[in-house]
XYZ file of C-alpha atoms in Angstrom:
393
model
C 28.599 34.472 16.786
C 25.660 32.833 16.817
C 24.662 30.092 18.834
C 23.035 26.836 17.568
C 21.775 25.028 20.388
C 21.500 20.941 20.050
C 21.910 20.085 23.664
C 18.095 20.272 24.914
C 18.328 16.613 26.788
C 20.653 18.423 29.128
C 18.669 21.821 29.260
C 15.912 23.856 27.387
C 15.774 27.578 26.906
C 12.902 29.421 28.604
C 10.086 29.851 26.587
C 9.046 33.599 26.089
C 5.131 32.478 27.122
C 6.413 31.070 30.542
C 8.655 33.415 31.489
C 6.252 36.188 30.729
C 3.611 34.349 32.975
C 6.149 34.130 35.969
C 7.287 37.322 35.760
C 4.171 39.439 37.838
C 4.937 36.552 41.041
C 8.539 37.798 41.398
C 7.415 41.302 42.496
C 3.801 41.861 42.103
C 2.062 39.135 43.226
C 4.287 38.004 46.304
C 2.056 36.402 48.583
C 2.288 33.139 49.997
C 0.090 31.084 48.841
C -0.573 29.388 52.029
C -1.689 32.240 53.733
C -5.269 32.990 54.947
C -5.772 36.648 53.706
C -6.655 37.088 49.863
C -3.457 38.498 48.720
C -1.797 35.407 49.252
C -5.265 33.556 48.243
C -4.580 35.095 44.505
C -1.795 32.989 44.462
C -2.977 29.988 45.531
C -5.536 30.001 42.696
C -2.881 30.045 39.808
C -1.031 27.381 41.484
C -3.925 24.841 41.156
C -4.545 26.260 37.515
C -0.322 24.968 37.109
C -1.760 22.054 38.949
C -4.254 21.019 36.313
C -1.911 22.032 33.267
C 0.587 19.758 34.321
C -1.951 16.600 35.293
C -3.533 17.434 31.600
C -0.281 16.767 29.847
C 0.446 13.103 31.463
C -3.323 12.318 31.531
C -3.609 12.349 35.525
C -5.835 14.322 38.094
C -4.585 17.712 39.622
C -4.526 15.564 43.146
C -2.288 12.850 41.414
C 0.448 16.153 41.234
C 3.351 16.848 43.457
C 5.460 20.078 42.850
C 9.198 19.188 43.502
C 12.833 21.065 42.815
C 13.366 18.827 40.062
C 13.435 15.360 38.649
C 16.117 14.217 40.819
C 14.248 14.669 44.038
C 10.875 13.518 42.622
C 13.245 10.018 41.676
C 14.500 10.273 45.292
C 10.694 10.585 46.405
C 9.712 8.087 44.734
C 12.213 5.573 45.718
C 12.594 6.185 49.290
C 8.349 6.596 49.384
C 8.041 2.984 48.078
C 10.702 1.570 50.553
C 9.128 3.154 53.902
C 5.936 1.879 53.042
C 7.340 -1.180 52.489
C 9.854 -1.810 54.953
C 9.219 -5.756 55.100
C 10.404 -5.635 50.993
C 14.261 -5.066 50.659
C 14.645 -5.626 46.258
C 14.937 -3.022 43.849
C 14.563 -3.240 40.063
C 15.815 -0.917 38.080
C 18.111 -1.101 34.458
C 21.873 -0.442 34.020
C 21.202 2.705 31.949
C 19.319 4.384 34.398
C 20.121 8.151 35.085
C 22.429 8.991 37.789
C 19.921 10.352 39.958
C 18.563 6.148 39.998
C 21.373 4.543 39.673
C 23.885 6.580 42.440
C 20.682 6.322 44.748
C 20.050 2.546 44.334
C 23.976 2.395 44.824
C 23.630 3.785 48.148
C 20.917 1.405 49.065
C 22.458 -1.372 48.152
C 25.413 -0.563 50.551
C 22.587 -0.040 53.140
C 21.433 -3.597 52.576
C 19.010 -3.671 49.958
C 19.166 -6.396 47.166
C 19.183 -4.336 43.658
C 18.736 -5.856 40.684
C 20.232 -3.775 37.345
C 18.496 -5.352 34.006
C 20.879 -5.307 31.013
C 20.154 -3.590 27.805
C 21.081 -5.197 24.243
C 23.269 -3.192 21.902
C 20.386 -1.391 20.508
C 19.542 -0.445 24.337
C 16.296 -2.509 24.325
C 14.963 -3.981 27.552
C 14.428 -7.929 27.636
C 10.880 -7.983 28.900
C 10.383 -11.860 29.609
C 14.094 -11.244 32.170
C 12.532 -8.155 33.078
C 9.254 -10.179 34.734
C 11.592 -12.751 36.210
C 13.330 -10.267 38.206
C 10.327 -9.764 40.029
C 9.954 -11.628 43.391
C 7.813 -11.090 46.043
C 10.391 -9.408 47.994
C 10.019 -6.332 45.421
C 9.283 -2.928 46.913
C 9.428 -1.454 43.678
C 10.512 -1.358 40.017
C 12.599 2.065 38.720
C 12.608 2.309 34.797
C 13.116 5.218 32.848
C 10.511 5.908 30.449
C 13.240 7.215 27.493
C 17.179 7.266 28.023
C 18.777 10.737 28.432
C 21.554 9.431 26.155
C 20.284 7.637 23.622
C 16.887 8.689 23.471
C 15.552 5.037 23.232
C 12.340 4.727 24.859
C 11.765 1.537 27.189
C 8.336 -0.221 26.981
C 7.703 0.905 30.574
C 3.402 0.704 29.755
C 3.841 -3.180 29.478
C 6.333 -2.938 32.365
C 3.813 -1.297 34.605
C 0.941 -3.902 33.705
C 3.479 -6.771 34.362
C 4.199 -5.481 37.819
C 0.689 -4.406 38.925
C -0.201 -8.030 38.419
C 2.714 -8.855 40.658
C 1.338 -6.575 43.183
C 4.590 -3.990 42.778
C 5.014 -0.257 42.639
C 6.373 0.946 39.262
C 8.115 4.264 38.896
C 8.946 5.962 35.652
C 11.784 8.792 35.006
C 9.964 10.426 32.499
C 12.022 13.597 32.776
C 13.202 13.160 28.915
C 9.724 11.809 27.871
C 7.357 14.339 28.801
C 6.402 16.712 26.455
C 8.209 14.614 23.730
C 5.607 11.604 23.053
C 2.315 11.444 24.482
C 1.256 10.076 27.608
C -1.810 9.306 29.089
C -1.516 7.564 32.533
C -5.341 7.037 32.844
C -4.518 4.178 30.526
C -1.665 2.847 32.193
C -0.742 0.869 35.196
C 2.455 3.251 36.519
C 2.512 4.417 39.957
C 4.652 6.978 40.010
C 6.349 9.264 37.322
C 8.771 12.162 37.548
C 8.968 14.947 35.081
C 11.179 18.069 34.983
C 10.688 21.482 34.148
C 13.782 22.348 32.765
C 13.759 20.003 30.120
C 10.471 21.290 28.551
C 11.271 25.282 27.930
C 10.526 25.580 31.981
C 12.947 27.458 34.462
C 15.714 25.119 36.296
C 14.633 23.848 39.950
C 11.091 22.783 39.280
C 9.616 19.566 38.682
C 6.831 17.107 40.254
C 6.054 13.571 40.869
C 3.007 12.358 39.548
C 1.376 9.613 42.502
C -1.145 7.087 41.654
C -4.547 8.350 43.482
C -4.537 5.930 46.619
C -1.094 5.138 46.451
C 0.336 4.978 49.966
C 3.077 7.947 50.348
C 5.406 8.556 52.597
C 7.435 12.457 52.122
C 10.744 12.917 51.440
C 11.065 16.423 52.388
C 9.003 16.916 56.111
C 7.902 20.216 57.059
C 4.535 22.293 56.578
C 1.632 20.960 55.392
C 1.805 22.251 51.395
C 1.182 19.993 48.895
C -1.582 18.364 50.662
C 1.131 17.345 53.447
C 3.184 15.675 51.195
C 6.313 17.761 50.372
C 6.815 20.445 52.843
C 8.330 23.837 52.099
C 6.776 27.329 50.931
C 6.230 26.712 46.685
C 8.443 28.246 44.365
C 5.407 30.176 43.019
C 7.018 31.681 39.534
C 8.571 28.620 38.610
C 5.619 26.315 39.475
C 3.487 28.549 37.241
C 5.634 28.635 34.529
C 6.010 25.050 34.867
C 2.030 24.738 34.192
C 2.248 27.082 31.070
C 5.360 25.158 29.955
C 3.094 22.010 29.863
C 0.148 23.738 28.159
C 2.426 24.491 25.431
C 4.301 21.133 25.118
C 0.482 19.694 24.863
C 0.047 22.235 21.654
C 3.755 21.101 20.335
C 4.000 17.428 20.577
C 2.676 17.044 16.740
C 5.375 19.509 15.856
C 7.943 17.363 18.195
C 7.382 14.200 16.239
C 6.753 15.547 12.714
C 9.340 18.901 11.999
C 11.448 18.134 14.817
C 11.831 14.324 13.698
C 12.621 15.223 10.280
C 15.626 17.864 11.158
C 16.615 14.993 13.388
C 16.738 12.918 10.844
C 18.304 15.017 8.055
C 21.219 15.702 10.219
C 21.800 11.794 11.370
C 21.613 10.869 7.643
C 23.803 13.635 6.403
C 26.558 13.258 9.130
C 26.731 9.230 8.277
C 26.689 9.516 4.698
C 29.923 11.942 4.905
C 31.612 11.053 7.993
C 33.261 6.948 7.299
C 33.436 4.826 10.547
C 30.318 6.307 12.301
C 27.225 4.587 13.818
C 24.174 5.208 15.742
C 23.488 4.417 19.211
C 20.184 2.633 20.262
C 17.337 1.599 18.429
C 16.775 4.183 15.349
C 12.981 2.901 15.402
C 12.065 3.219 19.188
C 12.937 6.683 20.221
C 12.359 10.108 20.930
C 11.908 12.334 18.034
C 14.529 14.736 18.805
C 17.783 12.567 20.066
C 20.876 10.969 17.861
C 23.757 9.483 19.750
C 26.399 8.751 17.314
C 29.876 7.456 17.804
C 32.804 8.176 15.891
C 36.067 6.015 15.791
C 39.546 6.897 16.866
C 38.189 10.919 18.004
C 37.486 12.169 21.827
C 34.229 13.167 21.870
C 35.346 16.259 24.377
C 37.805 17.390 21.059
C 34.714 17.484 19.001
C 32.776 19.552 21.429
C 35.828 22.171 21.796
C 35.998 22.357 18.182
C 32.326 22.414 17.277
C 31.785 25.372 20.173
C 34.077 27.508 17.676
C 31.470 27.280 15.618
C 28.859 28.108 18.003
C 27.408 24.556 17.842
C 26.212 23.685 21.192
C 25.723 19.660 21.711
C 27.068 17.031 24.213
C 28.816 13.850 24.723
C 26.243 12.130 26.939
C 24.332 13.148 29.732
C 24.904 16.603 31.268
C 25.115 14.975 35.051
C 27.996 13.020 34.026
C 30.029 15.380 31.549
C 32.828 15.592 33.898
C 33.853 12.280 34.051
C 36.660 10.703 32.222
C 34.812 7.526 31.995
C 32.792 6.532 28.571
C 29.217 6.772 29.221
C 27.958 4.123 31.654
C 24.931 4.102 28.941
C 27.195 2.840 25.816
C 29.437 0.467 28.009
C 25.887 -1.231 29.216
C 25.117 -0.992 25.149
C 28.143 -3.487 24.599
C 29.820 0.074 22.068
C 33.392 -0.480 21.309
C 35.746 1.289 24.149
C 37.460 2.886 20.289
C 33.715 4.388 20.039
C 32.601 5.021 22.962
C 34.734 7.733 24.202
C 33.914 9.266 20.794
C 29.810 10.047 21.103
C 28.366 12.724 20.392
C 24.700 13.312 21.512
C 22.374 15.917 19.329
C 19.260 16.651 20.815
C 16.641 19.098 18.965
C 13.984 21.243 19.993
C 10.751 22.956 18.405
C 13.112 26.391 18.221
C 15.602 24.636 16.074
C 15.484 25.640 12.228
C 16.433 23.497 8.677
C 18.752 26.699 8.398
C 20.853 25.691 11.679
C 20.808 21.990 10.848
C 22.420 22.686 7.082
C 25.063 25.015 8.752
C 25.657 21.668 11.314
C 25.939 19.729 8.435
C 28.642 21.964 6.366
C 30.636 21.914 9.335
C 30.940 18.783 11.535
C 32.834 16.399 8.525
C 36.008 18.957 8.561
C 35.966 18.952 12.318
C 36.343 15.065 12.370
C 38.819 14.889 9.651
C 40.792 17.776 11.652
C 40.865 15.395 14.705
C 41.504 11.956 12.935
C 44.197 13.927 11.058
C 46.076 14.286 14.657
C 45.004 10.411 15.474
C 47.813 8.036 15.305
C 45.402 5.424 15.906
C 43.391 6.403 13.050
C 46.215 6.206 10.828
C 47.579 2.996 11.764
C 43.968 2.001 11.104
C 43.720 3.529 7.809
C 47.333 1.832 6.775
C 45.938 -1.275 7.896
C 43.048 -1.121 5.457
C 45.304 0.035 2.715
C 47.120 -3.235 3.066
C 44.149 -5.280 3.016
């Protein structure tokens, strides 16, 4: 059975070009890049090239890039570094719709005595910048706001938020895991202090990420050990994955226009067709200011998990929210923060496309999806009751 993969915000396939450049570093060029001999030295050269490729994608310098194991490590490192270098400050500002890598961490820090402000969002998943500015105080150590939401694709005005933070001498971090490779980012033109990215969201392997730290920023390492990453992150380098991440970033730069044209067109075609054919459905989040690949749609009186199980019978892969919280029986914290009605929050499906999706695949999903919802609603007593109520009116 053919697989139609529309869950790219959870993870992406490793690009063939990425796998190709990685393979030699598992067997032929296995030297330690920190070694003095030339066998390891040739590996170090390739790591330097990968660091440049990552920096080029986000408008940074190679010296500002620290390789990590994932976006979660990058997020944790950024926040803990700010708190360690500013021990007299005890306030953290974030939002109610952050990824668990931020949300769970700041919850733990709150239990340790830090004061945490979680900014609300409106029904479109948008921030109020005036409210944000008012939340900053002389005691604020760091702001951490995601660039783009992993569930809805809604883009936050992080560049403006970073400028406001800079004016108040506050460190600004953004979890840009979903944004990097999908929208243009130029950190040379921004006031962002730190930025997290993850390889497996842009067709590199899992287990590799990076943290951008603006030059001149005081920094405290999260992992203590050797002198790797200029003393900022201990541990022998994950050479194949670092080289793969570099190649993936180079490819992402070339595909930015395609992400924002062809992929967006396919996303809109899928979304508009579903809304037209399935009654009592709605898009969650700002439809105009979001990632070009993401569509989050709720369907009243059906369960998202049931939708996914039936879609799986056709080889269609989607998500009911964040992959990091999909085991929870509670509605998405993002949709709850947006005020999505309970009857729809449980029936939310996220489609997230990539450059590897085709129009033929989208057409197949459009054909198969409406009958899935009809089948589930036919089994729902709530849907039947609502239909009777509407008929009486």
